[in-house]
Coordinates of C-alpha atoms in Angstrom, one line a residue:
X211 CA 48.4 67.9 63.3
X212 CA 48.3 71.0 61.5
X213 CA 49.4 73.9 63.3
X214 CA 47.6 77.0 63.8
X215 CA 49.2 78.7 61.5
X216 CA 49.1 76.2 58.8
X217 CA 45.3 76.3 59.6
X218 CA 44.3 79.7 59.2
X219 CA 46.0 80.5 56.4
X220 CA 44.4 76.7 54.4
X221 CA 40.7 77.4 55.9
X222 CA 39.8 81.0 57.6
X223 CA 40.1 84.6 56.5
X224 CA 41.8 85.6 59.5
X225 CA 44.8 88.4 58.9
X226 CA 48.3 87.9 60.6
X227 CA 47.3 90.2 63.7
X228 CA 44.3 87.8 63.7
X229 CA 46.9 84.9 64.2
X230 CA 49.1 86.6 66.9
X231 CA 46.2 87.8 68.8
X232 CA 45.1 84.3 68.9
X233 CA 49.0 83.3 69.7
X234 CA 48.8 85.6 72.1
X235 CA 46.0 83.4 73.8
X236 CA 47.5 80.0 73.3
X237 CA 50.5 80.7 74.9
X238 CA 48.1 81.7 78.5
X239 CA 45.6 79.6 77.8
X240 CA 46.6 76.9 80.4
X241 CA 45.8 79.0 83.4
X242 CA 42.2 79.1 81.9
X243 CA 42.5 75.2 81.3
X244 CA 43.7 74.6 85.2
X245 CA 41.3 77.1 86.8
X246 CA 38.5 75.7 84.7
X247 CA 39.4 72.5 85.5
X248 CA 38.5 71.9 81.6
X249 CA 39.1 71.3 78.0
X250 CA 39.4 74.0 76.3
X251 CA 39.1 73.9 72.3
X252 CA 40.0 76.6 69.7
X253 CA 37.5 76.8 66.7
X254 CA 38.5 78.4 63.8
X255 CA 35.0 79.6 60.9
X256 CA 35.6 78.5 57.4
X257 CA 36.2 80.9 55.6
X258 CA 33.2 79.4 53.9
X259 CA 30.7 79.5 56.6
X260 CA 30.5 76.1 56.5
X261 CA 31.3 75.7 59.8
X262 CA 34.3 75.1 62.4
X263 CA 38.1 73.4 62.6
X264 CA 39.5 73.4 65.1
X265 CA 42.9 74.8 65.8
X266 CA 44.0 73.3 68.6
X267 CA 43.2 72.4 72.1
X268 CA 44.2 72.3 75.9
X269 CA 43.5 70.2 78.6
X270 CA 44.0 70.6 82.0
X271 CA 46.2 69.5 85.2
X272 CA 44.2 70.5 87.8
X273 CA 41.1 67.5 86.8
X274 CA 40.1 65.2 84.6
X275 CA 39.8 65.4 80.7
X276 CA 37.0 65.3 78.6
X277 CA 38.7 64.7 75.1
X278 CA 40.8 61.5 75.4
X279 CA 41.9 62.0 71.8
X280 CA 43.7 65.0 69.8
X281 CA 41.3 66.5 67.9
X282 CA 42.8 69.8 66.1
X283 CA 42.8 69.9 62.7
X284 CA 39.1 68.1 62.6
X285 CA 36.3 70.2 61.4
X286 CA 32.5 70.5 62.8
X287 CA 29.9 71.5 60.0
X288 CA 27.6 74.4 60.5
X289 CA 24.5 73.2 62.5
X290 CA 25.8 70.0 64.0
X291 CA 26.6 72.7 67.4
X292 CA 24.4 74.7 68.0
X293 CA 26.4 76.3 70.6
X294 CA 30.0 77.0 68.7
X295 CA 26.9 79.0 65.6
X296 CA 25.5 81.0 68.8
X297 CA 28.8 82.1 70.2
X298 CA 30.4 83.2 66.8
X299 CA 27.3 84.8 65.4
X300 CA 26.1 86.4 68.4
X301 CA 29.2 87.4 70.4
X302 CA 28.8 85.9 73.8
X303 CA 29.2 83.2 76.2
X304 CA 27.1 80.8 75.7
X305 CA 26.1 77.5 78.5
X306 CA 22.5 76.8 77.6
X307 CA 21.9 73.0 77.0
X308 CA 22.1 69.5 78.5
X309 CA 25.4 68.0 79.3
X310 CA 27.2 65.9 76.2
X311 CA 28.0 62.2 76.9
X312 CA 30.9 61.0 74.9
X313 CA 32.9 57.6 75.7
X314 CA 30.0 57.6 78.9
X315 CA 31.3 60.5 80.6
X316 CA 28.5 63.6 80.5
X317 CA 30.6 66.3 79.3
X318 CA 29.2 70.1 80.4
X319 CA 29.7 72.7 77.3
X320 CA 30.3 76.1 77.3
X321 CA 31.2 78.7 74.7
X322 CA 33.2 82.2 74.4
X323 CA 34.1 84.2 71.7
X324 CA 37.1 85.4 71.3
X325 CA 37.0 89.2 70.0
X326 CA 39.7 91.5 68.5
X327 CA 39.1 94.8 67.5
X328 CA 35.5 94.7 68.3
X329 CA 35.7 91.3 65.7
X330 CA 34.6 87.7 67.0
X331 CA 37.5 85.4 65.0
X332 CA 37.2 82.4 66.7
X333 CA 35.4 80.5 69.1
X334 CA 36.3 78.9 72.5
X335 CA 34.9 75.9 73.8
X336 CA 35.5 75.0 77.2
X337 CA 34.0 70.9 77.8
X338 CA 34.3 70.3 81.5
X339 CA 34.4 66.4 82.7
X340 CA 31.9 66.1 85.4
X341 CA 32.7 62.9 86.5
X342 CA 35.1 65.1 88.3
X343 CA 32.8 67.5 89.9
X344 CA 32.7 67.5 93.6
X345 CA 31.8 70.0 96.0
X346 CA 33.7 72.8 96.3
X347 CA 35.6 73.6 98.2
X348 CA 37.3 77.5 98.6
X349 CA 40.1 76.7 96.3
X350 CA 38.3 75.3 93.5
X351 CA 35.4 78.4 94.1
X352 CA 38.1 81.4 94.0
X353 CA 39.6 79.2 90.7
X354 CA 36.0 79.3 89.1
X355 CA 35.6 82.9 89.5
X356 CA 38.7 84.1 88.6
X357 CA 38.3 81.6 85.3
X358 CA 34.8 83.4 84.9
X359 CA 36.6 86.5 85.3
X360 CA 39.0 85.5 82.7
X361 CA 36.5 83.8 79.8
X362 CA 34.7 87.3 79.7
X363 CA 37.8 89.2 79.3
X364 CA 38.2 87.1 76.3
X365 CA 34.8 87.3 75.4
X366 CA 35.2 91.5 76.2
X367 CA 38.6 91.7 73.6
X368 CA 40.3 92.3 76.8
X369 CA 42.1 88.8 76.5
X370 CA 44.8 87.9 76.2
X371 CA 47.2 91.4 76.8
X372 CA 49.4 92.8 74.5
X373 CA 51.9 94.0 77.0
X374 CA 55.5 92.4 77.9
X375 CA 55.7 88.5 77.9
X376 CA 57.1 86.3 80.3
X377 CA 60.7 84.8 79.1
X378 CA 60.9 82.6 82.3
X379 CA 60.7 78.9 80.9
X380 CA 59.6 77.7 84.8
X381 CA 57.4 80.6 84.3
X382 CA 54.5 79.2 87.6
X383 CA 51.5 77.5 87.1
X384 CA 48.2 77.6 88.6
X385 CA 49.2 74.6 91.0
X386 CA 52.2 76.2 92.5
X387 CA 51.0 79.2 94.2
X388 CA 47.4 81.3 93.7
X389 CA 46.8 84.3 94.9
X390 CA 43.8 86.9 93.8
X391 CA 43.9 90.8 95.1
X392 CA 41.4 93.3 94.9
X393 CA 41.7 96.1 93.0
X394 CA 43.6 98.0 95.5
X395 CA 46.3 95.3 95.8
X396 CA 45.0 93.1 98.9
X397 CA 44.9 89.7 99.3
X398 CA 41.0 88.3 99.0
X399 CA 42.3 84.6 98.9
X400 CA 45.7 82.5 98.9
X401 CA 46.0 79.0 98.2
X402 CA 47.9 76.4 100.9
X403 CA 50.9 76.5 98.5
X404 CA 50.9 80.1 97.8
X405 CA 51.1 80.2 101.8
X406 CA 53.7 77.9 102.0
X407 CA 56.0 79.9 99.5
X408 CA 55.4 83.7 101.5
X409 CA 56.3 81.4 104.8
X410 CA 59.7 79.9 103.1
X411 CA 59.7 83.7 102.8
X412 CA 59.2 85.0 106.8
X413 CA 55.6 85.5 106.4
X414 CA 54.1 83.9 110.1
X415 CA 50.4 85.2 110.0
X416 CA 48.3 84.7 106.9
X417 CA 47.8 86.4 103.8
X418 CA 44.4 87.3 103.4
X419 CA 43.6 91.2 103.6
X420 CA 47.4 92.6 103.4
X421 CA 48.7 94.3 100.7
X422 CA 51.1 91.9 98.8
X423 CA 53.1 95.1 97.0
X424 CA 53.6 95.8 101.5
X425 CA 54.8 92.7 102.8
X426 CA 56.9 92.0 100.0
X427 CA 58.5 94.6 100.5
X428 CA 59.4 93.9 104.2
X429 CA 60.7 90.0 103.4
X430 CA 62.4 90.6 100.8
X431 CA 65.5 93.3 101.2
X432 CA 65.5 95.6 98.3
X433 CA 68.5 94.8 96.4
X434 CA 66.7 91.2 96.0
X435 CA 63.7 92.7 94.4
X436 CA 62.9 94.3 90.9
X437 CA 62.3 98.2 90.8
X438 CA 59.5 99.7 92.8
X439 CA 57.8 100.8 90.1
X440 CA 57.6 96.5 89.1
X441 CA 57.2 95.8 92.1
X442 CA 53.9 97.7 92.8
X443 CA 52.5 96.4 88.9
X444 CA 53.0 92.9 89.5
X445 CA 52.5 92.2 93.1
X446 CA 49.3 94.3 92.8
X447 CA 48.3 92.5 89.7
X448 CA 47.6 95.7 87.4
X449 CA 50.4 94.4 84.8
X450 CA 50.4 91.2 82.3
X451 CA 54.0 90.2 82.7
X452 CA 56.5 88.9 85.9
X453 CA 59.3 89.2 87.8
X454 CA 61.5 87.3 90.5
X455 CA 61.8 88.2 94.1
X456 CA 64.4 86.5 96.5
X457 CA 66.0 86.5 100.6
X458 CA 69.3 86.7 101.4
X459 CA 72.1 84.1 101.6
X460 CA 73.0 80.5 99.9
X461 CA 70.0 79.4 101.3
X462 CA 68.1 82.1 100.4
X463 CA 64.5 82.1 98.8
X464 CA 64.4 82.8 95.3
X465 CA 60.7 83.2 93.9
X466 CA 58.8 84.0 90.2
X467 CA 55.8 86.2 90.5
X468 CA 53.4 86.4 87.3
X469 CA 50.1 88.7 87.5
X470 CA 47.4 89.1 85.4
X471 CA 45.2 91.8 85.6
X472 CA 41.5 91.2 85.9
X473 CA 39.0 93.7 84.2
X474 CA 36.5 91.6 82.8
X475 CA 33.7 94.8 81.8
X476 CA 36.9 96.7 81.3
X477 CA 37.3 98.1 84.6
X478 CA 40.5 96.9 86.5
X479 CA 38.6 94.6 89.8
X480 CA 42.1 93.1 91.0
X481 CA 44.4 90.3 90.0
X482 CA 45.6 87.1 89.3
X483 CA 48.9 86.4 91.4
X484 CA 50.9 82.8 89.9
X485 CA 54.0 82.5 92.2
X486 CA 56.3 79.7 92.1
X487 CA 59.3 78.9 94.5
X488 CA 62.5 78.5 91.8
X489 CA 64.9 78.2 94.7
X490 CA 66.7 74.8 94.1
X491 CA 66.7 76.0 89.9
X492 CA 68.6 78.8 91.2
X493 CA 70.7 76.9 93.5
X494 CA 71.2 74.6 90.7
X495 CA 71.6 77.1 88.1
X496 CA 74.4 78.7 90.2
X497 CA 76.3 75.1 90.8
X498 CA 76.4 75.1 87.1
X499 CA 77.6 78.3 86.2
X500 CA 80.6 77.6 89.3
X501 CA 81.0 74.4 88.1
X502 CA 81.8 76.2 84.0
X503 CA 83.8 78.3 85.7
X504 CA 85.9 75.6 87.4
X505 CA 86.3 73.5 83.5
X506 CA 87.4 76.6 81.8
X507 CA 90.4 76.9 85.2
X508 CA 91.2 73.8 84.8
X509 CA 91.4 73.6 81.2
X510 CA 93.6 77.0 81.4
X511 CA 95.8 75.3 83.7
X512 CA 95.9 72.3 82.0
X513 CA 97.5 74.9 78.5
X514 CA 100.3 76.6 81.0
X515 CA 101.4 72.9 81.5
X516 CA 101.4 71.8 78.4
X517 CA 103.0 75.0 77.1
X518 CA 105.3 74.3 80.7
X519 CA 106.1 70.8 79.2
X520 CA 106.5 72.1 76.0
X521 CA 109.1 75.1 77.0
X522 CA 111.5 72.2 78.8
X523 CA 111.3 69.9 75.5
X524 CA 112.2 72.9 73.8
X525 CA 115.4 73.7 76.3
X526 CA 116.2 70.3 76.6
X527 CA 116.6 69.8 72.5
X528 CA 118.9 73.1 72.2
X529 CA 121.2 70.7 74.0
X530 CA 121.5 68.3 72.3
X531 CA 124.0 67.2 69.8
X532 CA 122.2 64.2 68.0
X533 CA 120.6 65.9 65.1
X534 CA 118.3 63.1 65.2
X535 CA 117.7 63.2 68.8
X536 CA 116.7 67.2 68.4
X537 CA 114.5 66.7 65.6
X538 CA 111.8 64.4 67.2
X539 CA 112.3 66.9 70.9
X540 CA 111.2 69.2 68.4
X541 CA 108.1 67.5 67.0
X542 CA 106.9 66.1 70.2
X543 CA 107.2 70.4 70.8
X544 CA 105.0 70.6 68.0
X545 CA 102.6 68.1 69.3
X546 CA 102.0 69.3 73.1
X547 CA 101.8 72.6 71.4
X548 CA 98.5 71.9 68.9
X549 CA 96.9 70.2 72.0
X550 CA 97.6 73.4 74.2
X551 CA 96.2 75.6 71.8
X552 CA 92.9 72.7 72.3
X553 CA 93.0 73.6 75.5
X554 CA 93.2 77.4 75.4
X555 CA 90.4 77.8 73.8
X556 CA 88.0 75.0 75.7
X557 CA 89.3 77.6 78.3
X558 CA 87.4 80.7 76.8
X559 CA 84.5 79.0 76.1
X560 CA 81.1 78.6 77.8
X561 CA 80.6 75.3 76.8
X562 CA 82.6 72.1 76.0
X563 CA 82.2 72.4 72.6
X564 CA 84.7 74.3 70.3
X565 CA 84.6 76.2 67.1
X566 CA 87.4 74.3 65.7
X567 CA 88.1 76.7 62.7
X568 CA 90.0 78.8 64.7
X569 CA 92.1 76.8 65.8
X570 CA 92.9 74.7 62.4
X571 CA 93.7 78.5 61.1
X572 CA 96.3 78.6 64.4
X573 CA 97.6 75.2 64.0
X574 CA 98.5 75.7 59.8
X575 CA 100.5 78.9 61.1
X576 CA 102.4 77.3 63.6
X577 CA 103.0 74.7 61.8
X578 CA 104.3 77.0 58.7
X579 CA 106.4 79.3 61.3
X580 CA 108.4 76.7 62.8
X581 CA 109.3 74.6 59.7
X582 CA 112.3 74.6 57.9
X583 CA 111.2 76.9 54.8
X584 CA 110.8 79.6 57.0
X585 CA 107.2 80.2 56.4
X586 CA 107.3 79.8 52.5
X587 CA 104.6 77.4 52.3
X588 CA 101.3 78.6 52.6
X589 CA 98.2 77.1 54.1
X590 CA 94.6 77.5 53.0
X591 CA 91.7 76.6 54.0
X592 CA 88.3 76.2 52.6
X593 CA 84.8 75.2 53.9
X594 CA 84.5 74.8 57.8
X595 CA 85.1 72.4 60.5
X596 CA 82.4 73.8 62.5
X597 CA 81.7 72.9 66.0
X598 CA 83.8 70.2 67.2
X599 CA 83.4 68.6 70.8
X600 CA 86.1 69.2 73.1
X601 CA 87.4 65.0 73.1
X602 CA 86.9 65.0 68.9
X603 CA 88.9 68.7 68.9
X604 CA 91.8 67.3 70.9
X605 CA 92.2 64.5 68.5
X606 CA 91.9 66.4 64.9
X607 CA 94.2 68.9 66.1
X608 CA 96.8 66.5 66.9
X609 CA 95.7 65.1 63.5
X610 CA 96.0 68.1 61.0
X611 CA 99.2 69.1 62.9
X612 CA 100.9 65.8 61.8
X613 CA 99.1 66.0 58.6
X614 CA 100.3 69.5 57.7
X615 CA 103.9 68.6 59.2
X616 CA 104.8 66.0 57.0
X617 CA 103.3 67.8 54.2
X618 CA 106.0 71.2 55.0
X619 CA 109.1 68.5 55.7
X620 CA 108.4 66.1 53.2
X621 CA 107.1 67.6 50.3
X622 CA 109.0 70.2 49.6
X623 CA 113.0 70.6 49.7
X624 CA 114.3 74.1 51.1
X625 CA 115.5 76.7 48.8
X626 CA 119.4 76.6 48.0
X627 CA 121.0 79.4 49.3
X628 CA 122.2 80.7 45.8
X629 CA 118.4 80.6 44.5
X630 CA 117.0 83.5 43.0
X631 CA 114.2 83.9 46.0
X632 CA 113.3 86.7 47.7
X633 CA 113.4 86.0 51.7
X634 CA 109.4 85.8 51.3
X635 CA 108.3 84.7 47.9
X636 CA 106.3 81.3 48.2
X637 CA 107.4 78.2 47.2
X638 CA 104.7 75.7 48.0
X639 CA 100.8 76.0 48.9
X640 CA 99.3 73.5 51.2
X641 CA 95.0 73.1 50.8
X642 CA 93.2 72.3 53.7
X643 CA 89.6 71.2 52.3
X644 CA 86.9 70.7 54.6
X645 CA 83.2 69.6 53.6
X646 CA 80.3 68.9 56.8
X647 CA 77.0 67.5 57.0
X648 CA 75.1 66.5 60.0
X649 CA 76.9 62.7 59.9
X650 CA 79.9 63.1 58.5
X651 CA 83.7 65.4 57.9
X652 CA 85.4 64.9 55.3
X653 CA 88.8 66.6 55.5
X654 CA 91.9 66.9 52.2
X655 CA 95.1 67.8 52.7
X656 CA 96.5 68.6 49.2
X657 CA 100.6 69.7 49.1
X658 CA 101.9 70.6 45.3
X659 CA 105.3 68.8 46.3
X660 CA 107.1 66.3 45.3
X661 CA 104.7 63.8 46.3
X662 CA 104.9 60.5 47.5
X663 CA 108.4 58.2 46.8
X664 CA 107.9 55.2 44.6
X665 CA 106.4 52.3 46.5
X666 CA 105.3 54.1 49.6
X667 CA 102.6 51.8 51.1
X668 CA 100.7 53.8 54.2
X669 CA 100.4 50.0 55.6
X670 CA 104.2 49.5 56.3
X671 CA 104.5 52.9 56.9
X672 CA 107.0 53.4 60.0
X673 CA 106.3 57.2 59.9
X674 CA 105.8 58.0 63.6
X675 CA 104.0 61.2 62.4
X676 CA 102.1 59.0 60.4
X677 CA 101.5 56.3 62.7
X678 CA 100.5 58.9 64.9
X679 CA 97.7 60.2 62.8
X680 CA 96.4 56.2 61.5
X681 CA 95.8 55.6 65.2
X682 CA 94.0 58.8 66.0
X683 CA 91.1 58.8 63.1
X684 CA 90.7 54.8 63.2
X685 CA 91.0 54.8 66.8
X686 CA 89.6 57.7 69.1
X687 CA 87.4 59.3 65.8
X688 CA 86.5 56.1 64.5
X689 CA 87.3 57.3 61.2
X690 CA 89.9 56.7 57.6
X691 CA 92.7 58.0 56.7
X692 CA 94.2 57.5 53.1
X693 CA 97.2 58.4 51.4
X694 CA 98.4 59.4 48.2
X695 CA 98.5 61.4 44.3
X696 CA 96.6 64.6 43.8
X697 CA 93.9 63.4 41.3
X698 CA 95.4 65.5 38.3
X699 CA 98.1 67.7 39.6
X700 CA 101.7 67.2 41.4
X701 CA 101.8 66.8 44.9
X702 CA 100.1 64.8 47.7
X703 CA 96.4 64.4 49.3
X704 CA 95.7 63.0 52.6
X705 CA 92.0 62.0 52.8
X706 CA 90.3 61.8 56.3
X707 CA 86.9 60.7 56.7
X708 CA 85.3 60.6 60.2
X709 CA 81.0 60.1 61.7
X710 CA 79.5 63.1 63.8
X711 CA 77.8 62.1 66.7

């Protein structure tokens, strides 16, 4: 289905400001459709004058649809729909004519010119399924009267508004709670849902005749409502915007209030006010914030505990007389430390995902600094890991630590004490190359050291570090591990390929 912008650019002479105006209209036309109990179709004039293109479609949530199928992108030639032609050429609302029949359903069609800066740039057709029409109640009459005012504003170029737009994803709709106020901000009509919402705020009587702004000041404490200017403008129906208000306590009520001024002939006659009770949504938001904070605190405590374990292992290693036992404990310290780094990062993250590039750089520095070479091997990263989920990040951190540790310990020989090397002179470089696409992450670790021993076979190796790496790569990450010489040069390459979910 083509977009509005694509249709405008392909078939019309409308400019980018006209497109912006039509997009503003579409942002709010669900309200018009619901108040009208009718489908809305946006018709765009072809640049040749030969007809109109359907650029948008909106079905009502308050009544049956008049269009079962989507018609966006379809074309109607001039003369086929006289009401469209009349609204566009004469610049007026057109309601004449008998109902149309579609699939044995009578449909009343009205056409509304869309005016911007004195020009008619499009036409909105309002299509009402007459099988859904019944004797109107006071609620339906209020809906229809407000819809008539909004359509007159569209025809006169006063709607949509170019003012502040709502940024609430949970902005209220007509069915959530509907109020109409007069020019002074007094309630002319309130739907049963709107009355129920205000009853939750503490209202005991009716809303009719009351100043909505004054009533809200009485029911809502100052710290739970917007500034006075915003409160008066929104609840008085004079500003096209929304705001949020609430009451005290953990069980308090939270509302989103949205206002659309009504001025069908250019003079302010009142406003449409929509209200929605979002108490449950805000409670869940608070629970999620609390849960996130709890999870971060858990990661922080896990990191502290791991660092305590590492300190105990390090203390034990210092008391060991056996060189092999001491080396084993020091390797355990590094493994625990790599996991602690992941939990430290997660304790500072908002989500359960981590930017692994920072972790990789810290692991590279940690491995080289604590090695017997005293930092004379440099680790360089090419490419980025990006963001990884926490469960994958922990396994990847241990894998990267083990691979780097093997490269440092087995790839290079410590210089002799008499060697003519400055204390900080490099004796080697390890390059970590990362490639990532939407589906896989490929990691290669190349050193320029001594290379693998003759006859080395990964499947036959009993090295604990390699066993850990292979188990994590294949079992935890679902990937593959390869170990061999660096193509075209000295040293060893560890290649790891893992899928990304």
